[in-house]
Amino acid sequence: MTNSANSPITGTGEPKLAPSSAPVSVPATGTPVQQTSTEAELPLRLAIGLLGMLLASLLAILNEQVTAVALADIRGAFSIGRDDGTWLTALFEATNVATMVFAPWFGVTFTLKRFTIGAVLAVMVLGFLCPFAPNLLTLYVLRALQGVAGGCLPPMLIIVALRYLPPKVKLYGL
């Protein structure tokens, strides 16, 4: 082996190494060298994160279904007709879909982690406050805000899956 301090410098700034007189040893065994598996392994932390995102997205969607099922009870509690009651699901669904368009930009701007945690917390807090709404207008506002927060979650799930899954793990759509 030569020392780079003793080797002459070529015009490119790289040291020119002198040939070594030491023999190079090659393994004489006939067994091939074991290569590490290049199979895609899903780290546990990533799997838990994706599962959590999937669960949050499903619960945000389930939230709308729960309200539709409980609509008769809600109409009775507020003494409202069918038309006024259907605005609860319509406001939630409209704001939910409208937010899905802007959620990826917010996720990139505020970081995926912060934005997703904020959206999950907002869905939870607003869901907790909805049963305590003193009047119909307050319930409309809470459901619309809950739709905004819930609409952020499905796009974040897709972004996280596309960004962090290993290349060998494929996402297939219908």
XYZ file of N, CA and C in Angstrom, residues 78 121-135 138-139 141-143 145-146:
69
model
N -83.497 18.882 18.028
C -83.542 20.305 17.682
C -84.916 20.742 17.168
N -56.530 15.992 15.255
C -56.974 16.633 16.505
C -58.214 17.494 16.270
N -58.272 18.200 15.147
C -59.435 19.032 14.844
C -60.682 18.182 14.669
N -60.573 17.059 13.972
C -61.722 16.168 13.798
C -62.201 15.665 15.164
N -61.249 15.312 16.015
C -61.613 14.790 17.338
C -62.285 15.856 18.201
N -61.694 17.038 18.255
C -62.247 18.094 19.107
C -63.617 18.541 18.591
N -63.728 18.740 17.290
C -65.017 19.162 16.732
C -66.074 18.072 16.895
N -65.671 16.812 16.758
C -66.602 15.709 16.988
C -67.070 15.654 18.436
N -66.187 16.013 19.350
C -66.547 16.047 20.762
C -67.514 17.199 21.049
N -67.333 18.341 20.358
C -68.156 19.518 20.614
C -69.543 19.448 19.971
N -69.691 18.687 18.900
C -70.975 18.640 18.183
C -72.169 18.269 19.067
N -72.100 17.273 19.941
C -73.271 16.953 20.772
C -73.638 18.063 21.762
N -72.723 18.967 22.026
C -72.990 20.034 22.983
C -73.413 21.345 22.310
N -73.698 21.292 21.015
C -74.105 22.498 20.287
C -75.433 23.008 20.857
N -75.500 24.293 21.223
C -76.725 24.817 21.843
C -77.861 25.079 20.847
N -77.517 25.281 19.562
C -78.558 25.543 18.572
C -78.135 24.962 17.224
N -75.045 26.655 15.311
C -73.754 26.229 15.873
C -73.404 24.827 15.395
N -74.388 23.955 15.348
C -74.144 22.593 14.875
C -73.757 22.595 13.399
N -72.145 24.992 11.833
C -70.757 25.490 11.763
C -69.775 24.405 12.210
N -70.100 23.723 13.301
C -69.211 22.661 13.789
C -69.080 21.536 12.767
N -70.195 21.148 12.142
C -70.134 20.066 11.144
C -69.367 20.501 9.902
N -66.900 22.718 9.830
C -65.486 22.713 10.213
C -64.952 21.295 10.345
N -65.779 20.402 10.836
C -65.367 19.008 10.938
C -65.183 18.404 9.547
